Amino acid sequence: MQAMSKPTVHSTPARIIHWAMALLIWSLIFAGLSMVQSLQTWQVELLAIHKSFGVVALLLVIWRLIIRLTHEQPELPKDLAPSQKRIAHLSHVLLYVAMFAMPISGYLMQNAAGRPIEFFGLFTLPAIIPVNLSAYGFFRETHSWIAWGLVALVVLHIAAALHHGLIRKDSVLQSMLGKTKD
Amino acid sequence: MLARYGVIGVVIVGLVALVWAVASGVGQSEVTAERFVDMQGGQNPHAGFRRAHAKGFCIEGNFNANGALSSYTTADAFQSGSHPFTGRISISGNNPTAPDMAAGVRSLALSFGEGNQTWRTAMNTPPVMPVGTPEDFFAMIQALSPDPETGERNPERIQAFFASHPETQALRNWQASYSPSQSFATETYNSINAFYLIDENGNQQAIRWAVAPSSETSSSPAIAINAENPDALQEEFAARIQQNAVVFDFMVTLASEQDDENNPTIPWPEDRETINAGQIVITGVSPQAGALCNEINFDPLVLPEGMAATADPILRARSAAYAESYRRRARETFLGQGEDASHE
């Protein structure tokens, strides 16, 4: 039977990229929130690091989507209510949308401002839209709203994961920790 | 079971509290980019306009570099040749229709190149900064602002600020000796903060620069202005450029070992080596509404490869404050809330 062949844990590449991006996304969010208000001397370097790692995040989420589409996912527990399954599915779709929209809106807002995006000082990425104040206004605000949406989604995601791991004690949290729930 | 819910609650509340703390600047200086720009914009900010230096116009032209600095920097703009720029001439203040002659500071901003050779600079008439940190700058603007109750500046508060900030002396000396010229073309505009030139071996040389009227521009016949006309200087510049290009010399001063490039309040001695790097030739003007100079932020920390920022705290703070002002006017422009300043 097909269901029997479903994996019980996420694949190793999926787990590595999940935890790496968790660390990266939190770092980028904290860097972003502090650098937009700080007038301190480190602000300039933090902005440069934020942009470079933002490009890394875009590359990683592309790779992650490929992993997601090419590796079989563990199934959700059978006793989970259909409505909860739908919410779980929707929240993952939204997480992917936000993970793409964050670096893309950041990239485009820099283009619209006519500011270069350097990758760790190694090379400069091309601008794909022209300089435009109104477009900057749109992408700058979008970048901020998606950041808050992503924070909300990640907090919900963590709460749900802990609920699965500590309250329901099912296979969901275990599958990302790489442990088989027996 | 209850304890397990407790663990989840602590994790979630802790995370939300951490995000809130970082977002609201807990543990940081209370002078943030937002507060700074709030104060610059005043009580009734002009939507769609820069919060500082709101009134200005766009210019275009070329920097004809002579290559004299090519051994100090790999930046394109200083290699021998003609480098096109877009730029902006403006006056200080948050009012986009303020009278030109009343402003205390005049500015020239330039934007060169693209990609890793993008270079933005915003230069002002004073050669030094009054204070050396953003916190002191914030306190100074507060001291200089009109009292909200009387609507007047408070001379005692201003005196008290200067008395407790002796580093303001060089700027005050300049103010005492400065008389505004009758044209934007005959002012000298200073980088104020210091920057590094970086050569192909990675060696750094700290510099400041001044863009000073060339002999041909300063000797060209003056155009009479009506000081009562709020746009007197804008109209003078437009009339002048119809006749001739406006030309400035790009004078770069090299710091010596004794100079502190991270302190913008101290002028460097007159005998420092100064190199003429070429000429800024302004050939065109246009109103800022809808023109390229209005679309960009002249953040002085957008530097080309071959130049770098010093650790000067004021220079570093300019970037975040300009970004906040830019964000606000961009949002207002996107939302169609921008004011119309028709005679600009």
Short mmCIF file of C-alpha atoms in Angstrom, two decimals:
data_model
loop_
_atom_site.label_atom_id
_atom_site.label_comp_id
_atom_site.label_asym_id
_atom_site.label_seq_id
_atom_site.Cartn_x
_atom_site.Cartn_y
_atom_site.Cartn_z
CA MET A 1 0.00 0.00 0.00
CA GLN A 2 1.18 3.42 -0.86
CA ALA A 3 0.54 4.99 2.53
CA MET A 4 2.82 2.46 4.16
CA SER A 5 5.78 3.70 2.09
CA LYS A 6 5.44 7.33 3.33
CA PRO A 7 8.48 8.45 5.32
CA THR A 8 8.03 9.13 9.01
CA VAL A 9 10.64 11.87 9.15
CA HIS A 10 11.60 14.70 6.81
CA SER A 11 14.56 13.99 4.57
CA THR A 12 18.01 15.05 5.81
CA PRO A 13 18.34 17.90 3.28
CA ALA A 14 14.88 19.16 4.25
CA ARG A 15 15.76 19.13 7.93
CA ILE A 16 19.12 20.84 7.43
CA ILE A 17 17.63 23.62 5.33
CA HIS A 18 14.68 24.05 7.73
CA TRP A 19 16.90 24.70 10.74
CA ALA A 20 19.45 26.74 8.79
CA MET A 21 16.72 28.99 7.45
CA ALA A 22 15.10 29.26 10.88
CA LEU A 23 18.34 30.73 12.18
CA LEU A 24 18.81 32.91 9.11
CA ILE A 25 15.25 34.29 9.09
CA TRP A 26 15.33 35.25 12.77
CA SER A 27 18.72 36.92 12.28
CA LEU A 28 17.47 38.88 9.28
CA ILE A 29 14.32 39.96 11.11
CA PHE A 30 16.20 41.17 14.17
CA ALA A 31 18.80 42.91 12.00
CA GLY A 32 16.06 44.56 9.95
CA LEU A 33 14.05 45.74 12.93
CA SER A 34 17.06 47.29 14.65
CA MET A 35 18.84 48.81 11.66
CA VAL A 36 15.85 50.82 10.44
CA GLN A 37 15.84 52.86 13.62
CA SER A 38 19.40 52.90 14.86
CA LEU A 39 21.65 55.90 14.32
CA GLN A 40 24.67 54.03 15.69
CA THR A 41 27.87 53.47 13.72
CA TRP A 42 27.27 49.74 13.20
CA GLN A 43 24.04 50.42 11.32
CA VAL A 44 25.86 50.75 8.00
CA GLU A 45 27.66 47.40 8.19
CA LEU A 46 24.53 45.68 9.50
CA LEU A 47 22.58 46.95 6.48
CA ALA A 48 25.25 45.56 4.12
CA ILE A 49 25.18 42.18 5.91
CA HIS A 50 21.37 42.15 5.88
CA LYS A 51 21.34 42.65 2.10
CA SER A 52 23.95 39.94 1.44
CA PHE A 53 22.23 37.40 3.68
CA GLY A 54 18.89 38.38 2.13
CA VAL A 55 20.28 37.18 -1.20
CA VAL A 56 21.42 33.97 0.55
CA ALA A 57 17.88 33.54 1.89
CA LEU A 58 16.43 33.86 -1.62
CA LEU A 59 18.83 31.21 -2.96
CA LEU A 60 18.07 28.92 -0.02
CA VAL A 61 14.30 29.19 -0.38
CA ILE A 62 14.54 28.30 -4.07
CA TRP A 63 16.64 25.25 -3.17
CA ARG A 64 14.23 24.45 -0.36
CA LEU A 65 11.21 24.52 -2.65
CA ILE A 66 13.01 22.11 -4.98
CA ILE A 67 13.73 19.78 -2.04
CA ARG A 68 10.12 20.06 -0.94
CA LEU A 69 8.83 19.16 -4.40
CA THR A 70 11.25 16.29 -4.98
CA HIS A 71 11.13 14.58 -1.57
CA GLU A 72 8.13 12.85 -0.12
CA GLN A 73 6.66 14.49 2.98
CA PRO A 74 5.70 12.59 6.14
CA GLU A 75 1.94 12.45 6.53
CA LEU A 76 0.12 14.40 9.20
CA PRO A 77 -1.27 12.20 12.01
CA LYS A 78 -4.42 10.39 10.97
CA ASP A 79 -6.34 11.53 14.01
CA LEU A 80 -5.79 15.21 13.23
CA ALA A 81 -9.06 17.00 12.43
CA PRO A 82 -9.48 17.84 8.73
CA SER A 83 -9.81 21.55 9.59
CA GLN A 84 -6.47 21.46 11.41
CA LYS A 85 -4.87 19.72 8.45
CA ARG A 86 -6.16 22.47 6.18
CA ILE A 87 -4.82 25.17 8.50
CA ALA A 88 -1.46 23.38 8.65
CA HIS A 89 -1.32 23.21 4.87
CA LEU A 90 -2.37 26.84 4.42
CA SER A 91 0.17 28.09 6.98
CA HIS A 92 2.96 26.27 5.14
CA VAL A 93 1.90 27.75 1.81
CA LEU A 94 1.90 31.21 3.41
CA LEU A 95 5.32 30.61 4.97
CA TYR A 96 6.73 29.81 1.53
CA VAL A 97 5.02 32.86 0.00
CA ALA A 98 6.53 35.06 2.74
CA MET A 99 9.97 33.47 2.43
CA PHE A 100 9.99 34.37 -1.28
CA ALA A 101 8.32 37.75 -0.90
CA MET A 102 10.76 39.03 1.75
CA PRO A 103 13.96 38.94 -0.34
CA ILE A 104 12.15 39.80 -3.58
CA SER A 105 10.53 42.93 -2.09
CA GLY A 106 13.87 43.84 -0.53
CA TYR A 107 15.65 43.45 -3.84
CA LEU A 108 13.07 45.49 -5.74
CA MET A 109 12.98 48.29 -3.17
CA GLN A 110 16.75 48.68 -3.53
CA ASN A 111 16.37 48.74 -7.32
CA ALA A 112 13.67 51.42 -7.06
CA ALA A 113 15.93 53.50 -4.81
CA GLY A 114 18.79 53.18 -7.30
CA ARG A 115 20.96 51.54 -4.66
CA PRO A 116 23.23 48.63 -5.54
CA ILE A 117 22.90 45.22 -3.86
CA GLU A 118 26.35 43.88 -3.23
CA PHE A 119 26.89 40.25 -2.36
CA PHE A 120 29.45 40.21 0.49
CA GLY A 121 31.49 42.76 -1.47
CA LEU A 122 32.21 40.15 -4.13
CA PHE A 123 29.91 41.35 -6.89
CA THR A 124 26.95 43.63 -7.49
CA LEU A 125 23.61 42.27 -8.57
CA PRO A 126 21.79 43.84 -11.53
CA ALA A 127 18.82 46.16 -11.14
CA ILE A 128 15.69 44.74 -12.76
CA ILE A 129 13.34 47.70 -12.29
CA PRO A 130 14.07 51.41 -12.86
CA VAL A 131 14.55 54.07 -10.17
CA ASN A 132 11.14 55.29 -9.01
CA LEU A 133 10.05 56.94 -5.76
CA SER A 134 6.50 55.62 -5.81
CA ALA A 135 7.70 52.07 -6.52
CA TYR A 136 10.14 52.41 -3.63
CA GLY A 137 7.22 53.46 -1.43
CA PHE A 138 5.28 50.35 -2.44
CA PHE A 139 8.11 47.84 -2.06
CA ARG A 140 9.46 49.42 1.13
CA GLU A 141 6.08 49.15 2.86
CA THR A 142 5.51 45.68 1.40
CA HIS A 143 8.86 44.55 2.81
CA SER A 144 7.78 45.77 6.24
CA TRP A 145 4.26 44.28 6.17
CA ILE A 146 5.53 40.91 4.96
CA ALA A 147 8.15 40.95 7.72
CA TRP A 148 5.39 41.35 10.33
CA GLY A 149 3.32 38.68 8.61
CA LEU A 150 6.31 36.35 8.60
CA VAL A 151 6.93 36.97 12.31
CA ALA A 152 3.26 36.12 13.01
CA LEU A 153 3.42 32.97 10.87
CA VAL A 154 6.68 31.79 12.45
CA VAL A 155 5.32 32.33 15.96
CA LEU A 156 2.18 30.37 15.04
CA HIS A 157 4.38 27.70 13.45
CA ILE A 158 6.46 27.35 16.63
CA ALA A 159 3.36 27.26 18.83
CA ALA A 160 1.83 24.54 16.65
CA ALA A 161 5.07 22.54 16.59
CA LEU A 162 5.29 22.66 20.38
CA HIS A 163 1.63 21.69 20.65
CA HIS A 164 2.32 18.63 18.51
CA GLY A 165 5.48 17.78 20.44
CA LEU A 166 4.39 18.46 24.02
CA ILE A 167 0.61 18.14 24.15
CA ARG A 168 -0.43 15.78 21.40
CA LYS A 169 2.94 13.97 21.53
CA ASP A 170 2.46 12.88 17.92
CA SER A 171 4.96 12.47 15.08
CA VAL A 172 4.91 16.04 13.72
CA LEU A 173 7.66 17.75 15.75
CA GLN A 174 9.68 14.51 15.77
CA SER A 175 9.64 14.37 11.98
CA MET A 176 11.59 17.67 11.79
CA LEU A 177 13.90 16.69 14.64
CA GLY A 178 14.78 13.53 12.71
CA LYS A 179 13.46 11.11 15.32
CA THR A 180 11.07 8.32 14.46
CA LYS A 181 8.07 8.32 16.71
CA ASP A 182 7.44 4.74 17.73
CA MET B 1 -0.22 18.70 31.17
CA LEU B 2 -0.58 22.18 32.60
CA ALA B 3 3.20 22.47 32.89
CA ARG B 4 3.54 21.61 29.20
CA TYR B 5 1.10 24.37 28.24
CA GLY B 6 3.15 26.59 30.50
CA VAL B 7 6.30 25.80 28.53
CA ILE B 8 4.60 26.65 25.25
CA GLY B 9 3.24 29.87 26.75
CA VAL B 10 6.65 30.94 28.03
CA VAL B 11 8.31 30.25 24.65
CA ILE B 12 5.68 32.17 22.68
CA VAL B 13 5.41 35.11 25.07
CA GLY B 14 9.21 35.26 25.25
CA LEU B 15 9.57 35.37 21.46
CA VAL B 16 6.89 38.03 21.04
CA ALA B 17 8.47 40.10 23.82
CA LEU B 18 11.90 39.78 22.18
CA VAL B 19 10.60 40.92 18.78
CA TRP B 20 8.74 43.80 20.43
CA ALA B 21 11.86 44.83 22.37
CA VAL B 22 14.07 44.89 19.27
CA ALA B 23 11.44 46.68 17.19
CA SER B 24 10.94 49.36 19.81
CA GLY B 25 14.65 49.87 20.40
CA VAL B 26 14.89 48.65 23.99
CA GLY B 27 18.51 48.97 25.07
CA GLN B 28 19.34 51.30 22.19
CA SER B 29 19.89 55.04 22.25
CA GLU B 30 16.59 56.86 22.58
CA VAL B 31 17.52 59.00 19.60
CA THR B 32 16.23 56.86 16.75
CA ALA B 33 15.91 57.60 13.04
CA GLU B 34 12.14 57.93 13.51
CA ARG B 35 12.44 60.49 16.31
CA PHE B 36 15.05 62.40 14.40
CA VAL B 37 12.93 62.64 11.28
CA ASP B 38 9.80 63.44 13.35
CA MET B 39 11.63 66.44 14.70
CA GLN B 40 13.03 67.53 11.35
CA GLY B 41 9.62 67.31 9.71
CA GLY B 42 8.07 69.58 12.33
CA GLN B 43 4.50 69.52 13.55
CA ASN B 44 2.93 69.61 10.10
CA PRO B 45 5.28 67.75 7.80
CA HIS B 46 4.92 68.38 4.08
CA ALA B 47 3.74 65.07 2.62
CA GLY B 48 5.79 63.77 -0.28
CA PHE B 49 8.75 66.07 0.42
CA ARG B 50 12.10 65.49 2.05
CA ARG B 51 11.82 66.17 5.79
CA ALA B 52 15.02 68.19 5.65
CA HIS B 53 16.09 70.29 2.67
CA ALA B 54 12.57 70.06 1.30
CA LYS B 55 12.97 72.88 -1.19
CA GLY B 56 15.24 72.36 -4.13
CA PHE B 57 15.55 71.66 -7.84
CA CYS B 58 17.27 69.08 -10.02
CA ILE B 59 20.46 69.63 -11.94
CA GLU B 60 22.47 67.65 -14.42
CA GLY B 61 25.96 67.83 -15.78
CA ASN B 62 29.36 66.18 -15.80
CA PHE B 63 32.31 65.81 -13.51
CA ASN B 64 35.33 66.28 -15.73
CA ALA B 65 37.91 64.48 -13.62
CA ASN B 66 41.56 65.16 -14.38
CA GLY B 67 42.82 61.89 -12.90
CA ALA B 68 44.93 63.61 -10.24
CA LEU B 69 43.51 61.24 -7.60
CA SER B 70 43.79 58.06 -9.64
CA SER B 71 46.79 56.89 -7.62
CA TYR B 72 44.67 57.20 -4.43
CA THR B 73 41.45 55.53 -5.53
CA THR B 74 40.05 53.01 -7.97
CA ALA B 75 36.66 54.79 -8.03
CA ASP B 76 35.55 55.52 -11.61
CA ALA B 77 34.50 59.08 -10.84
CA PHE B 78 38.10 60.12 -10.08
CA GLN B 79 39.64 58.54 -13.15
CA SER B 80 40.44 60.97 -15.96
CA GLY B 81 37.32 61.50 -18.07
CA SER B 82 33.84 62.93 -18.09
CA HIS B 83 31.41 61.42 -15.57
CA PRO B 84 27.72 62.36 -15.89
CA PHE B 85 25.69 63.06 -12.78
CA THR B 86 22.20 63.97 -11.72
CA GLY B 87 21.99 66.20 -8.69
CA ARG B 88 20.01 68.60 -6.58
CA ILE B 89 20.53 72.08 -5.19
CA SER B 90 18.50 72.78 -2.07
CA ILE B 91 18.09 74.90 1.02
CA SER B 92 17.79 73.75 4.62
CA GLY B 93 14.42 73.44 6.32
CA ASN B 94 11.29 71.33 6.02
CA ASN B 95 9.20 73.79 4.00
CA PRO B 96 9.14 73.17 0.23
CA THR B 97 8.03 76.76 -0.45
CA ALA B 98 10.35 78.56 1.98
CA PRO B 99 12.02 81.79 0.80
CA ASP B 100 15.44 80.98 -0.71
CA MET B 101 17.25 83.88 0.94
CA ALA B 102 16.14 83.01 4.49
CA ALA B 103 17.76 79.57 4.70
CA GLY B 104 20.85 79.14 6.86
CA VAL B 105 22.35 76.32 4.82
CA ARG B 106 22.54 75.66 1.08
CA SER B 107 23.31 72.26 -0.39
CA LEU B 108 24.59 70.57 -3.48
CA ALA B 109 23.94 66.83 -3.87
CA LEU B 110 25.28 64.63 -6.67
CA SER B 111 24.66 61.07 -7.83
CA PHE B 112 27.10 59.28 -10.13
CA GLY B 113 27.34 55.93 -11.83
CA GLU B 114 25.57 52.64 -11.31
CA GLY B 115 26.20 49.19 -9.86
CA ASN B 116 29.29 49.11 -7.67
CA GLN B 117 30.27 52.55 -8.96
CA THR B 118 27.14 54.25 -7.63
CA TRP B 119 28.21 57.28 -5.64
CA ARG B 120 25.97 59.75 -3.84
CA THR B 121 27.17 62.82 -2.02
CA ALA B 122 25.27 65.55 -0.18
CA MET B 123 27.39 68.64 0.47
CA ASN B 124 26.54 71.72 2.51
CA THR B 125 27.81 75.26 2.86
CA PRO B 126 29.23 74.81 6.41
CA PRO B 127 32.67 73.16 6.40
CA VAL B 128 32.22 71.35 9.73
CA MET B 129 29.50 69.84 11.90
CA PRO B 130 28.48 71.64 15.09
CA VAL B 131 28.64 68.43 17.17
CA GLY B 132 30.13 64.98 16.81
CA THR B 133 27.36 62.54 17.69
CA PRO B 134 23.74 62.02 16.64
CA GLU B 135 22.59 62.38 20.25
CA ASP B 136 24.20 65.82 20.53
CA PHE B 137 22.84 66.78 17.12
CA PHE B 138 19.35 65.83 18.26
CA ALA B 139 19.77 67.87 21.45
CA MET B 140 21.01 70.82 19.37
CA ILE B 141 18.01 70.79 17.02
CA GLN B 142 15.77 70.64 20.08
CA ALA B 143 17.56 73.63 21.60
CA LEU B 144 17.31 75.59 18.33
CA SER B 145 13.64 74.75 17.67
CA PRO B 146 10.97 77.33 18.46
CA ASP B 147 9.36 76.85 21.84
CA PRO B 148 5.99 75.16 21.14
CA GLU B 149 4.23 77.56 23.53
CA THR B 150 5.65 80.90 22.41
CA GLY B 151 6.46 79.95 18.81
CA GLU B 152 9.82 81.71 19.29
CA ARG B 153 13.33 80.40 19.70
CA ASN B 154 14.57 80.47 23.26
CA PRO B 155 17.95 82.30 23.35
CA GLU B 156 18.75 81.10 26.85
CA ARG B 157 18.30 77.48 25.89
CA ILE B 158 20.47 77.99 22.79
CA GLN B 159 23.20 79.70 24.84
CA ALA B 160 23.12 76.90 27.38
CA PHE B 161 23.53 74.31 24.65
CA PHE B 162 26.53 76.03 23.07
CA ALA B 163 28.11 76.63 26.48
CA SER B 164 27.96 72.95 27.28
CA HIS B 165 29.21 71.97 23.80
CA PRO B 166 32.51 73.73 23.12
CA GLU B 167 33.03 71.56 20.03
CA THR B 168 30.46 73.81 18.31
CA GLN B 169 33.04 76.64 18.26
CA ALA B 170 34.44 75.98 14.78
CA LEU B 171 30.99 75.99 13.26
CA ARG B 172 30.02 79.15 15.12
CA ASN B 173 33.19 80.85 13.92
CA TRP B 174 32.25 79.91 10.36
CA GLN B 175 28.70 81.21 10.86
CA ALA B 176 30.03 84.53 12.15
CA SER B 177 32.22 84.98 9.08
CA TYR B 178 29.82 83.61 6.49
CA SER B 179 27.71 85.84 4.34
CA PRO B 180 25.38 84.04 1.95
CA SER B 181 26.11 84.79 -1.68
CA GLN B 182 23.58 86.07 -4.22
CA SER B 183 23.72 82.81 -6.16
CA PHE B 184 23.85 79.05 -5.59
CA ALA B 185 26.61 79.12 -8.24
CA THR B 186 28.98 81.15 -6.09
CA GLU B 187 28.80 79.14 -2.87
CA THR B 188 31.33 76.57 -1.68
CA TYR B 189 29.83 73.18 -0.76
CA ASN B 190 31.68 70.92 1.66
CA SER B 191 31.70 67.17 2.21
CA ILE B 192 31.87 68.06 5.94
CA ASN B 193 32.45 64.43 7.01
CA ALA B 194 35.63 62.65 5.99
CA PHE B 195 35.79 59.59 3.71
CA TYR B 196 38.51 57.20 2.66
CA LEU B 197 39.94 56.87 -0.81
CA ILE B 198 41.13 53.30 -1.40
CA ASP B 199 43.77 52.47 -3.98
CA GLU B 200 44.27 49.23 -5.88
CA ASN B 201 46.44 47.85 -3.07
CA GLY B 202 43.81 48.58 -0.45
CA ASN B 203 45.65 51.56 1.08
CA GLN B 204 43.36 54.17 2.64
CA GLN B 205 43.72 57.93 2.57
CA ALA B 206 41.25 60.03 4.58
CA ILE B 207 39.91 63.03 2.68
CA ARG B 208 37.41 65.84 2.84
CA TRP B 209 36.42 67.84 -0.17
CA ALA B 210 34.92 71.14 -1.17
CA VAL B 211 33.20 72.02 -4.42
CA ALA B 212 34.15 75.67 -4.94
CA PRO B 213 33.10 78.12 -7.68
CA SER B 214 35.57 78.07 -10.58
CA SER B 215 37.26 81.25 -11.69
CA GLU B 216 35.05 81.45 -14.80
CA THR B 217 31.84 81.14 -12.78
CA SER B 218 32.88 83.54 -10.03
CA SER B 219 33.98 86.13 -12.58
CA SER B 220 30.87 85.87 -14.74
CA PRO B 221 28.55 88.89 -14.46
CA ALA B 222 26.12 88.77 -11.55
CA ILE B 223 22.41 88.53 -12.26
CA ALA B 224 20.37 90.94 -10.13
CA ILE B 225 17.95 89.23 -7.80
CA ASN B 226 14.91 90.46 -5.95
CA ALA B 227 15.45 89.38 -2.38
CA GLU B 228 11.71 89.59 -1.74
CA ASN B 229 11.05 86.83 -4.29
CA PRO B 230 10.88 83.52 -2.39
CA ASP B 231 12.36 81.75 -5.43
CA ALA B 232 15.04 84.36 -6.08
CA LEU B 233 17.95 81.93 -6.05
CA GLN B 234 16.23 79.23 -8.07
CA GLU B 235 15.32 81.77 -10.76
CA GLU B 236 18.80 83.27 -10.71
CA PHE B 237 20.37 79.84 -11.23
CA ALA B 238 17.99 78.98 -14.08
CA ALA B 239 18.72 82.32 -15.79
CA ARG B 240 22.46 81.88 -15.29
CA ILE B 241 22.53 78.41 -16.79
CA GLN B 242 20.72 79.65 -19.90
CA GLN B 243 23.82 81.70 -20.62
CA ASN B 244 26.66 79.47 -19.44
CA ALA B 245 27.35 76.21 -17.68
CA VAL B 246 27.97 76.65 -13.95
CA VAL B 247 31.41 75.32 -13.08
CA PHE B 248 32.93 74.33 -9.74
CA ASP B 249 36.40 73.04 -8.89
CA PHE B 250 36.44 69.74 -7.00
CA MET B 251 39.05 70.38 -4.30
CA VAL B 252 40.12 67.37 -2.24
CA THR B 253 42.05 67.80 1.02
CA LEU B 254 44.22 64.94 2.26
CA ALA B 255 44.27 64.29 6.01
CA SER B 256 47.63 64.01 7.73
CA GLU B 257 48.53 61.76 10.64
CA GLN B 258 47.47 64.48 13.07
CA ASP B 259 43.92 64.80 11.78
CA ASP B 260 41.05 62.82 13.27
CA GLU B 261 38.94 61.79 10.31
CA ASN B 262 36.20 60.56 12.66
CA ASN B 263 35.56 63.96 14.20
CA PRO B 264 33.52 66.24 11.92
CA THR B 265 33.62 69.25 14.28
CA ILE B 266 37.30 70.10 13.77
CA PRO B 267 38.50 71.85 10.60
CA TRP B 268 41.77 70.54 9.18
CA PRO B 269 44.64 73.04 9.05
CA GLU B 270 44.96 75.21 5.93
CA ASP B 271 48.36 73.76 5.03
CA ARG B 272 47.08 70.25 4.34
CA GLU B 273 47.76 69.05 0.81
CA THR B 274 44.83 69.93 -1.42
CA ILE B 275 44.41 68.40 -4.87
CA ASN B 276 42.17 69.76 -7.62
CA ALA B 277 40.46 66.60 -8.89
CA GLY B 278 38.60 68.22 -11.79
CA GLN B 279 35.54 70.33 -12.54
CA ILE B 280 31.85 69.89 -11.78
CA VAL B 281 30.07 71.34 -14.81
CA ILE B 282 26.32 71.90 -14.37
CA THR B 283 24.59 72.19 -17.73
CA GLY B 284 20.88 71.78 -16.99
CA VAL B 285 18.19 72.41 -14.39
CA SER B 286 14.64 71.14 -13.93
CA PRO B 287 11.93 71.42 -11.26
CA GLN B 288 12.22 68.57 -8.77
CA ALA B 289 8.63 67.35 -9.23
CA GLY B 290 8.84 64.30 -11.47
CA ALA B 291 12.56 64.65 -12.14
CA LEU B 292 15.17 62.00 -11.35
CA CYS B 293 16.72 63.83 -8.39
CA ASN B 294 13.39 63.64 -6.57
CA GLU B 295 13.28 59.84 -6.94
CA ILE B 296 16.49 59.17 -5.05
CA ASN B 297 17.96 59.58 -1.60
CA PHE B 298 21.33 61.35 -1.56
CA ASP B 299 22.64 59.06 1.17
CA PRO B 300 26.33 59.93 1.57
CA LEU B 301 27.07 56.31 2.47
CA VAL B 302 26.26 55.08 -1.01
CA LEU B 303 29.91 54.91 -2.02
CA PRO B 304 31.65 53.40 -5.03
CA GLU B 305 34.28 50.72 -4.88
CA GLY B 306 37.46 52.71 -4.19
CA MET B 307 35.87 54.83 -1.47
CA ALA B 308 34.73 53.95 2.07
CA ALA B 309 33.03 55.54 5.05
CA THR B 310 35.01 56.65 8.08
CA ALA B 311 33.73 55.72 11.55
CA ASP B 312 32.52 59.32 12.07
CA PRO B 313 29.31 58.84 14.13
CA ILE B 314 27.54 61.73 12.40
CA LEU B 315 28.31 60.35 8.94
CA ARG B 316 27.06 56.91 10.00
CA ALA B 317 23.87 58.41 11.45
CA ARG B 318 23.09 60.36 8.27
CA SER B 319 22.39 57.13 6.39
CA ALA B 320 19.60 55.82 8.67
CA ALA B 321 18.03 59.26 9.10
CA TYR B 322 17.99 59.93 5.34
CA ALA B 323 16.49 56.46 4.81
CA GLU B 324 13.61 57.21 7.20
CA SER B 325 12.85 60.54 5.52
CA TYR B 326 13.01 58.80 2.13
CA ARG B 327 10.69 56.03 3.31
CA ARG B 328 8.07 58.53 4.50
CA ARG B 329 7.96 60.63 1.36
CA ALA B 330 8.01 57.50 -0.83
CA ARG B 331 5.01 56.08 1.05
CA GLU B 332 3.17 59.39 0.74
CA THR B 333 3.99 59.55 -2.96
CA PHE B 334 2.84 55.96 -3.53
CA LEU B 335 -0.42 56.66 -1.68
CA GLY B 336 -0.97 59.85 -3.68
CA GLN B 337 -0.86 62.00 -0.54
CA GLY B 338 1.97 64.24 -1.71
CA GLU B 339 1.39 67.98 -1.46
CA ASP B 340 1.62 70.18 -4.49
CA ALA B 341 4.17 72.95 -4.19
CA SER B 342 3.23 74.54 -7.48
CA HIS B 343 5.85 77.23 -7.79
CA GLU B 344 8.71 74.84 -7.28
#
